[in-house]
PDB file of C-alpha atoms in Angstrom:
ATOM      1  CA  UNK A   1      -3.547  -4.563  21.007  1.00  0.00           C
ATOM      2  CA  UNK A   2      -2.044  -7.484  18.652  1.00  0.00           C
ATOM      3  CA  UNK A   3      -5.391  -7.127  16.331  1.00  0.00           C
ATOM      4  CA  UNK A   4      -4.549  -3.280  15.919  1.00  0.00           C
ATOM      5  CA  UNK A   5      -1.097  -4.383  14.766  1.00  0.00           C
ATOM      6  CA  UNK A   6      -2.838  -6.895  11.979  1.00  0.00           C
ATOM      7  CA  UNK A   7      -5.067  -3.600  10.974  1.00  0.00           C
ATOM      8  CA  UNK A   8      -1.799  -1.924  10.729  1.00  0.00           C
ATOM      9  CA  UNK A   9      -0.063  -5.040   8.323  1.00  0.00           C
ATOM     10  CA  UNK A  10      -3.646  -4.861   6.437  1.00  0.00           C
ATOM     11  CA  UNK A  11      -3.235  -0.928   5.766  1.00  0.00           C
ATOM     12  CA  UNK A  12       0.076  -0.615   5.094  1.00  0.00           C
ATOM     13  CA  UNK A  13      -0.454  -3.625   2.182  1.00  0.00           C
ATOM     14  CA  UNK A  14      -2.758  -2.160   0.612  1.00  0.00           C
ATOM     15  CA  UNK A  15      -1.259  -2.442  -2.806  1.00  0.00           C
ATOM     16  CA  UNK A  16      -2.611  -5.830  -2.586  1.00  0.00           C
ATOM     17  CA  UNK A  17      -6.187  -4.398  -3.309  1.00  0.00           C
ATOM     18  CA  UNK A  18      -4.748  -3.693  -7.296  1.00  0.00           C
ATOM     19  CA  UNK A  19      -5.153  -7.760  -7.718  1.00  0.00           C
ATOM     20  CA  UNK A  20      -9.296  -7.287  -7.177  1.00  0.00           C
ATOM     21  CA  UNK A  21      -9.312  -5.190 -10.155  1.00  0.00           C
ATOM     22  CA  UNK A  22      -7.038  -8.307 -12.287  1.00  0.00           C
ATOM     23  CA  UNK A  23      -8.086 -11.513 -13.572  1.00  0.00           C
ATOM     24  CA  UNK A  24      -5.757 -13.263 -11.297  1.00  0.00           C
ATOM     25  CA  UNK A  25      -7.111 -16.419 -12.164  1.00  0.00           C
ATOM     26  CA  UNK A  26      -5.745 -15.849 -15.671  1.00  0.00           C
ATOM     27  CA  UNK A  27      -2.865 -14.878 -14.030  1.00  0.00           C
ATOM     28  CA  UNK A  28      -2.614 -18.343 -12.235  1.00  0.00           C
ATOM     29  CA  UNK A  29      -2.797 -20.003 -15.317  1.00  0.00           C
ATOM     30  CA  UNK A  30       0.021 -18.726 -16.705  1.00  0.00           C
ATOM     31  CA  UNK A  31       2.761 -19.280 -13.432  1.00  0.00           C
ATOM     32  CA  UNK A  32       6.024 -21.450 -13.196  1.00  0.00           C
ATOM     33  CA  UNK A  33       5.475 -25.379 -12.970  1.00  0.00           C
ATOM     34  CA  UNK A  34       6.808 -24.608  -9.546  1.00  0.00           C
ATOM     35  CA  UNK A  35       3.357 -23.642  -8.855  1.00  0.00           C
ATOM     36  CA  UNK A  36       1.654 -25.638 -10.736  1.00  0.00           C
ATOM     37  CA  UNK A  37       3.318 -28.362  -8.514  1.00  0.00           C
ATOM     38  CA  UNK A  38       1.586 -26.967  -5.620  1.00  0.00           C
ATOM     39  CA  UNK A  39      -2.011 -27.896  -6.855  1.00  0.00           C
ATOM     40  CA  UNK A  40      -3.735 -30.699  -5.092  1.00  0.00           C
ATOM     41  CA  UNK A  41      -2.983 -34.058  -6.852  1.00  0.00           C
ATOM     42  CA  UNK A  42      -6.073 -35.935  -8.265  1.00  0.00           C
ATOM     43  CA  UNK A  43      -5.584 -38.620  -5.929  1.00  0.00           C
ATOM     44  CA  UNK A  44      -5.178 -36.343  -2.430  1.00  0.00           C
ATOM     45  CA  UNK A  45      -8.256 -37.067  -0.147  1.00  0.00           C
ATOM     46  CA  UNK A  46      -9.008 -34.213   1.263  1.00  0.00           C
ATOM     47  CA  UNK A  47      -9.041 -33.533   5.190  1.00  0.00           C
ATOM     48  CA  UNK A  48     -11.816 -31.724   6.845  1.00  0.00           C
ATOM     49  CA  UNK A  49     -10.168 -28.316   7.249  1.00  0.00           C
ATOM     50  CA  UNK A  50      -8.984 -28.941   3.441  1.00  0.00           C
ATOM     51  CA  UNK A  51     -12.817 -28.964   3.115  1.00  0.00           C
ATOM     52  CA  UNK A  52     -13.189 -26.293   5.328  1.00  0.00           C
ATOM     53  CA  UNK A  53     -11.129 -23.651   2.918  1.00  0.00           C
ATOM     54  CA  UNK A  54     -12.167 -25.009  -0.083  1.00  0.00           C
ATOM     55  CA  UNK A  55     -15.716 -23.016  -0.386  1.00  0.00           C
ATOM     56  CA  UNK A  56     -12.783 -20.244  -1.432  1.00  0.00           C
ATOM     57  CA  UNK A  57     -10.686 -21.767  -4.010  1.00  0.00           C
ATOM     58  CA  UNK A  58     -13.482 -20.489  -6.733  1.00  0.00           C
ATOM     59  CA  UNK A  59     -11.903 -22.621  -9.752  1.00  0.00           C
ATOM     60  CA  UNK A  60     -11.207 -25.382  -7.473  1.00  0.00           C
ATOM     61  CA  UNK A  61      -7.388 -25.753  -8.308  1.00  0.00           C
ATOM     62  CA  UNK A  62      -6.313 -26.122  -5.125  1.00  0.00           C
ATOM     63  CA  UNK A  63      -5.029 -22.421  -4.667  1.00  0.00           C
ATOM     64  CA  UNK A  64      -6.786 -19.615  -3.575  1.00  0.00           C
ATOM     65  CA  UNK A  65      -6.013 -16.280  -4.417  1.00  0.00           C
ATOM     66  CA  UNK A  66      -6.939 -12.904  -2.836  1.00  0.00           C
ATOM     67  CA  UNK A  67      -9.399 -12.279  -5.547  1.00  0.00           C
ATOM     68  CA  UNK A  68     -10.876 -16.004  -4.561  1.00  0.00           C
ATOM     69  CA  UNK A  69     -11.366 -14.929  -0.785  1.00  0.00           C
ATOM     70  CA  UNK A  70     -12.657 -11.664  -2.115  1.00  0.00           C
ATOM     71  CA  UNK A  71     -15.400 -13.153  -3.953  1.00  0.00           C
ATOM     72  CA  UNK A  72     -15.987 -15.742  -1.849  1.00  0.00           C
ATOM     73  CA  UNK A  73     -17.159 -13.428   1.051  1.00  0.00           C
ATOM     74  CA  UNK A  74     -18.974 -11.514  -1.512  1.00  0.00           C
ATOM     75  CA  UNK A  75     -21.401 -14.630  -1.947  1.00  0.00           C
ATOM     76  CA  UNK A  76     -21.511 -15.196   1.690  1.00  0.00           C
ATOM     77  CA  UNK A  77     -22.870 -11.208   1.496  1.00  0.00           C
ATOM     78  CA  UNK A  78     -20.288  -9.365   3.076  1.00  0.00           C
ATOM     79  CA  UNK A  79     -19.798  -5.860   2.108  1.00  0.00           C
ATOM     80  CA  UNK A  80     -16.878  -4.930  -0.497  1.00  0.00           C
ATOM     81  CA  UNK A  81     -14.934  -3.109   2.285  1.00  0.00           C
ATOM     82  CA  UNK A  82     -15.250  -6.036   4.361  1.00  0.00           C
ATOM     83  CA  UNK A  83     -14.618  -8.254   1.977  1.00  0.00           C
ATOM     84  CA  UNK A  84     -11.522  -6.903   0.917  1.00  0.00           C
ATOM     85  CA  UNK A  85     -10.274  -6.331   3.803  1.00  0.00           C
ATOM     86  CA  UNK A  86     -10.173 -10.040   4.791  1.00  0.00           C
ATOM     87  CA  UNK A  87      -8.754 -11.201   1.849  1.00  0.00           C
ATOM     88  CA  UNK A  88      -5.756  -8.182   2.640  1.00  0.00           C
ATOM     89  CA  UNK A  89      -6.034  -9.991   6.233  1.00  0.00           C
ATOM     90  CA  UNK A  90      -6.146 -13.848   5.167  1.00  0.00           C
ATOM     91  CA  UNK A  91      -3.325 -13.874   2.492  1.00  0.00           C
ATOM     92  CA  UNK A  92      -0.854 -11.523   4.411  1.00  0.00           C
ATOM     93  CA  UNK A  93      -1.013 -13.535   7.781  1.00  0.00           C
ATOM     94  CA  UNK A  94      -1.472 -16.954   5.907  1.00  0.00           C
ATOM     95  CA  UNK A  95       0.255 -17.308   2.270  1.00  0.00           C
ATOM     96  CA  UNK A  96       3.735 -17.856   3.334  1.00  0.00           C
ATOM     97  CA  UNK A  97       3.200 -20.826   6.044  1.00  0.00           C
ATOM     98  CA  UNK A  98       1.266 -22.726   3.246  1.00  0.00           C
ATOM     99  CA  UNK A  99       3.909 -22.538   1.082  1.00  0.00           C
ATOM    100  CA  UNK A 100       7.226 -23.523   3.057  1.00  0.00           C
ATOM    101  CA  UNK A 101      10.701 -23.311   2.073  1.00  0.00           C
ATOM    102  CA  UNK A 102       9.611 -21.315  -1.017  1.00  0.00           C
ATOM    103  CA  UNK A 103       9.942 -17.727  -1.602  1.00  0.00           C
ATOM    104  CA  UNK A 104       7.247 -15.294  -1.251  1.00  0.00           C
ATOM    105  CA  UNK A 105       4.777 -14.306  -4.002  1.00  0.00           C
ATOM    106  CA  UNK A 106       3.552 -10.895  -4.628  1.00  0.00           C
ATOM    107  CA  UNK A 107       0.231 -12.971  -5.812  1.00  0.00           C
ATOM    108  CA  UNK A 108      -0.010 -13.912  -2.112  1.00  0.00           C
ATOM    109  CA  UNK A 109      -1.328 -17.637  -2.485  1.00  0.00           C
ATOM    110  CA  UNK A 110      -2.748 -19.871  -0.278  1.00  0.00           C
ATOM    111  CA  UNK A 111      -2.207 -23.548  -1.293  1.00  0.00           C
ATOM    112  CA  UNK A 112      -4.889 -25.490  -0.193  1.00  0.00           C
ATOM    113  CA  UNK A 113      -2.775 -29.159   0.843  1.00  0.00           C
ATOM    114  CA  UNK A 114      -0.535 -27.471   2.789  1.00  0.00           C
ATOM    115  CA  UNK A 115      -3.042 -25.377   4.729  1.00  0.00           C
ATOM    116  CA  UNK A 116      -2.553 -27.393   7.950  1.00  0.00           C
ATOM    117  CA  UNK A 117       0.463 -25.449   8.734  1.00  0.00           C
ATOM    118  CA  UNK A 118      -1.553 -22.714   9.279  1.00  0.00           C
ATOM    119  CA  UNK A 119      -3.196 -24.117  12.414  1.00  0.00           C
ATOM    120  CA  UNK A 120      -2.934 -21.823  14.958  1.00  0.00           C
ATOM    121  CA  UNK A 121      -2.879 -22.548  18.957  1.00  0.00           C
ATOM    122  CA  UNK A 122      -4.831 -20.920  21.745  1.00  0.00           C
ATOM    123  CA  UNK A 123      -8.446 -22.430  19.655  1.00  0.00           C
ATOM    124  CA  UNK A 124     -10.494 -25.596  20.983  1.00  0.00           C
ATOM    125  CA  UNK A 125      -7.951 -28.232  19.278  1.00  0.00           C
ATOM    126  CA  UNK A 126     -11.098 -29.530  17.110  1.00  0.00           C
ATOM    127  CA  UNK A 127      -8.504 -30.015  13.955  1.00  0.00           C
ATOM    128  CA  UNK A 128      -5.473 -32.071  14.835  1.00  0.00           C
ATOM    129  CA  UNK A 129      -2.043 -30.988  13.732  1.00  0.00           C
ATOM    130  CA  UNK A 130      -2.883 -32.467   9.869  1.00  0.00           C
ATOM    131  CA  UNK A 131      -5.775 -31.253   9.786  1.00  0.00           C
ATOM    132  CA  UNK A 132      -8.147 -33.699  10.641  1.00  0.00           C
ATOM    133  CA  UNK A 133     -11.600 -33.994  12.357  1.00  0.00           C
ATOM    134  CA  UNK A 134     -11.440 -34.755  16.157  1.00  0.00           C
ATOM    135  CA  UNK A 135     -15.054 -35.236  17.273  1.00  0.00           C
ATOM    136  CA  UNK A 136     -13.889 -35.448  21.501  1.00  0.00           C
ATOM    137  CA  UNK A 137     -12.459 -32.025  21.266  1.00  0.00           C
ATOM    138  CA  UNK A 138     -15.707 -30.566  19.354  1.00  0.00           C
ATOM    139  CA  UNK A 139     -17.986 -32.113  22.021  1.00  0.00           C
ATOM    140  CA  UNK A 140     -15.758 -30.794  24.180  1.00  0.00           C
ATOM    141  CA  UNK A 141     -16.617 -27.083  23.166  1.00  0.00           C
ATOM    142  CA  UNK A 142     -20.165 -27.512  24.444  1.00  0.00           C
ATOM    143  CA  UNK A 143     -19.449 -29.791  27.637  1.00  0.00           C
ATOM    144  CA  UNK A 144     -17.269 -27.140  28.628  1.00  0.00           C
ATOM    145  CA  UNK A 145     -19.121 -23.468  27.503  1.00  0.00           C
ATOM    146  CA  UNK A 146     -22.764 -24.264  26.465  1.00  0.00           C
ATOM    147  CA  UNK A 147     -24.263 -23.638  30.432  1.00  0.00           C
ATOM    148  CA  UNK A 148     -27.346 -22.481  29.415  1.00  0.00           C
ATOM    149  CA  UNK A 149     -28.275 -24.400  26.519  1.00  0.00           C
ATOM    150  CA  UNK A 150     -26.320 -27.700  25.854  1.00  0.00           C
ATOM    151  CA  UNK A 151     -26.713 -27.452  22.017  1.00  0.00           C
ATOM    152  CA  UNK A 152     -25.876 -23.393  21.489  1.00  0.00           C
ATOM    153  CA  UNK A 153     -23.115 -20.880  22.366  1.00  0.00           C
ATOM    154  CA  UNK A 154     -23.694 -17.239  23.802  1.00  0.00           C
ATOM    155  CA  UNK A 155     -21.545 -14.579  22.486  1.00  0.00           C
ATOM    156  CA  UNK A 156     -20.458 -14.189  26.299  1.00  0.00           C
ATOM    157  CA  UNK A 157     -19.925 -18.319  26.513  1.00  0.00           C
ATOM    158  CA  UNK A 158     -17.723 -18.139  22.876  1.00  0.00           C
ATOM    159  CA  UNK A 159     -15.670 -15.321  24.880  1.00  0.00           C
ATOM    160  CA  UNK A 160     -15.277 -17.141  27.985  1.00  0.00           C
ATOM    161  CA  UNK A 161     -13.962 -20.387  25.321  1.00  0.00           C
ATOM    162  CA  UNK A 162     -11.310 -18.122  24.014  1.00  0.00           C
ATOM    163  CA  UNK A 163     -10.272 -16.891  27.565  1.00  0.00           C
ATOM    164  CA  UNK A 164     -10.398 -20.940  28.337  1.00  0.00           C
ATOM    165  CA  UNK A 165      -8.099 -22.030  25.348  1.00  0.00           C
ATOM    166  CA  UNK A 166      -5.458 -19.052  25.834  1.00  0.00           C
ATOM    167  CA  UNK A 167      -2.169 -20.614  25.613  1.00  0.00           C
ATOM    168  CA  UNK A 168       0.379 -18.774  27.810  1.00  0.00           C
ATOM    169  CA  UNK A 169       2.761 -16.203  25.637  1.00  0.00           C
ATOM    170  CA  UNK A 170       0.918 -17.442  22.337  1.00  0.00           C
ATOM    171  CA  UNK A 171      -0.250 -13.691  20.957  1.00  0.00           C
ATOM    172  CA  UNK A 172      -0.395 -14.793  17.419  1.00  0.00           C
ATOM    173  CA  UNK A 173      -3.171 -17.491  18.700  1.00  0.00           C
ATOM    174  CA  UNK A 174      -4.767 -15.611  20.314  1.00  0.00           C
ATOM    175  CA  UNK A 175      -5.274 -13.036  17.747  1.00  0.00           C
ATOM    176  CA  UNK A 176      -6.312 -15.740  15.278  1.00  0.00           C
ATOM    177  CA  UNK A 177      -8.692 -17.395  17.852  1.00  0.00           C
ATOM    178  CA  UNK A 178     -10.608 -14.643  18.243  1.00  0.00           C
ATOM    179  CA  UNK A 179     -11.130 -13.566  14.452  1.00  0.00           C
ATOM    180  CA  UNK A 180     -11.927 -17.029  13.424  1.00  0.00           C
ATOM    181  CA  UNK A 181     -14.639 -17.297  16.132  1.00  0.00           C
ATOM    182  CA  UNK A 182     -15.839 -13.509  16.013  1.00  0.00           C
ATOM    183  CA  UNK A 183     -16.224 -14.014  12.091  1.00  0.00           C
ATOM    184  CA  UNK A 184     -18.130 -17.768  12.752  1.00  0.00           C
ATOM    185  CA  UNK A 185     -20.317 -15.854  15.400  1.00  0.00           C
ATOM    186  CA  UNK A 186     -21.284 -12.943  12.542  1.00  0.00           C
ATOM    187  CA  UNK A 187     -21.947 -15.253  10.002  1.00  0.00           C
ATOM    188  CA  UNK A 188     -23.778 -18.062  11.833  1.00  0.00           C
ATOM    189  CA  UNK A 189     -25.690 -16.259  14.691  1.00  0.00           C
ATOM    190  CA  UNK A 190     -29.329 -17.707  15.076  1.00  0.00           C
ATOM    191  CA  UNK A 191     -31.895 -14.804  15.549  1.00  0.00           C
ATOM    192  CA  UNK A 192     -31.654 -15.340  19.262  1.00  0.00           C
ATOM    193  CA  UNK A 193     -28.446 -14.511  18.887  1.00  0.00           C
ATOM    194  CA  UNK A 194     -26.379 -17.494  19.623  1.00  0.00           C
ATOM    195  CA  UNK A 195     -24.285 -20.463  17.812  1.00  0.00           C
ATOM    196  CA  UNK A 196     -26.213 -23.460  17.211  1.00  0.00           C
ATOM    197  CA  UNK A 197     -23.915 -26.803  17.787  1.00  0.00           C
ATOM    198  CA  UNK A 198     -25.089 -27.377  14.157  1.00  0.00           C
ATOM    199  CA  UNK A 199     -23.741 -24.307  12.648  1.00  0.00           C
ATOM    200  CA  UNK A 200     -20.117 -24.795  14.372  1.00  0.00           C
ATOM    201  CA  UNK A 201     -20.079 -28.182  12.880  1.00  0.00           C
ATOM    202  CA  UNK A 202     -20.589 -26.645   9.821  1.00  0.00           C
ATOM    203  CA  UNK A 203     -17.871 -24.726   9.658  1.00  0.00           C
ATOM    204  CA  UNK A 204     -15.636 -27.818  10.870  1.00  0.00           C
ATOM    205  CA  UNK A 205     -16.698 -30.115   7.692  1.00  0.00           C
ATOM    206  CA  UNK A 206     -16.530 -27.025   5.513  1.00  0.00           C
ATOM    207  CA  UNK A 207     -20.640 -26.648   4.723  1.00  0.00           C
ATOM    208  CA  UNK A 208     -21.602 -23.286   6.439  1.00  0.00           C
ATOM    209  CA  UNK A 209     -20.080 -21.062   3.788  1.00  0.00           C
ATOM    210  CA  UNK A 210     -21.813 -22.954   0.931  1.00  0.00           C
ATOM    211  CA  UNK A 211     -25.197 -22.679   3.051  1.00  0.00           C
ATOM    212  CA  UNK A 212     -24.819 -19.385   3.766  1.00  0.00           C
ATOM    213  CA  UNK A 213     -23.990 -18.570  -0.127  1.00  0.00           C
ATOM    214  CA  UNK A 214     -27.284 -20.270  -1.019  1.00  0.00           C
ATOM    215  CA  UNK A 215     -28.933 -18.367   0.999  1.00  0.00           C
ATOM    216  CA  UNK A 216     -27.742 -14.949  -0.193  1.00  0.00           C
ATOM    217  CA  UNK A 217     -28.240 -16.255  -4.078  1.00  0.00           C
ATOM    218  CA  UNK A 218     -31.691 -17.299  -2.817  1.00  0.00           C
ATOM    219  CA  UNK A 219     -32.896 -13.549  -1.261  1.00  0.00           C
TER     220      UNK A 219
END
């Protein structure tokens, strides 16, 4: 039931669709300092789940854009439908937690330093609360939900590890739990139909989409 309510946010916004048919990256270039400010500094090291959005900030300046997302999936082969349709999804739900205290842009950015306060609950606790790698809670995963092969996930075992990691009350995680893991399962499925422990550590250091682009470019 909360998922229909993010189809309704996502239908109801669809004037956000007019920025696929804009270069919003010429666009970007041309915003306040303010945002300008918001770009990752040439010094910032970059955390894992930094890493992990970056395959979508296409000009690498540390903001992604709807357009951005929308392309990106395009590479990873998603349809246009689909594809826009997660960008809608991403931006609406995400933009204004990764920019805090500021008000809200019709451009809908995500800024890529700040996207740690975007970390949801109810999900296997494999990023801390900056953002970083922990490797005890991404063995975890497996020790807990991989019964019939130590090194893969079913689709009925990744179900059971979002029934697992339900926080009590926490809708919003929930909801975000199960896209993030549906969407890994859809992209990263083996042909036997399950999740390699390879392929969810992929997605953790922020390689699967980049693999899964090369692929595409390659067929």
């Amino acid at each position: 039931m909360f998922f229909l309510h993010f189809l309704f946010i996502a239908h109801s916004s669809l004037q956000i669709l007019i920025f696929f048919s804009l270069d919003i990256d010429a666009m970007a270039s041309s915003t306040s300092c303010s945002q300008a400010a918001e770009k990752i500094g040439n010094n910032h090291e970059l955390t894992p789940l930094e890493k992990h959005v970056m395959f979508f900030d296409i000009n690498n300046d540390g903001i992604i854009y709807p357009s951005e997302t929308y392309q990106a999936f395009r590479k990873m082969g998603r349809g246009i439908f689909r594809s826009m349709f997660a960008a809608v999804l991403i931006h609406f739900t995400l933009s204004h937690k990764t920019r805090p205290g500021k008000c809200p842009s019709l451009l809908f950015p995500i800024v890529v330093e700040n996207i740690k306060y975007a970390i949801h609950g109810s999900d296997s606790g494999a990023y801390d609360s900056e953002g970083r790698f922990v490797p005890e809670k991404f063995e975890e995963i497996f020790k807990k939900h991989a019964n019939q092969n130590p090194d893969s996930l079913t689709y009925n075992e990744v179900k059971e590890l979002l029934k697992t990691n339900r926080e009590r009350k926490d809708y919003y995680g929930w909801a975000n739990a199960f896209v993030d893991w549906k969407s890994l399962y859809d992209l990263g499925k083996s042909n036997n139909g399950t999740l390699t422990k390879e392929t969810v550590r992929a997605v953790y250091d922020g390689s699967l989409f980049e693999q899964i682009a090369q692929e595409q470019a390659s067929k």
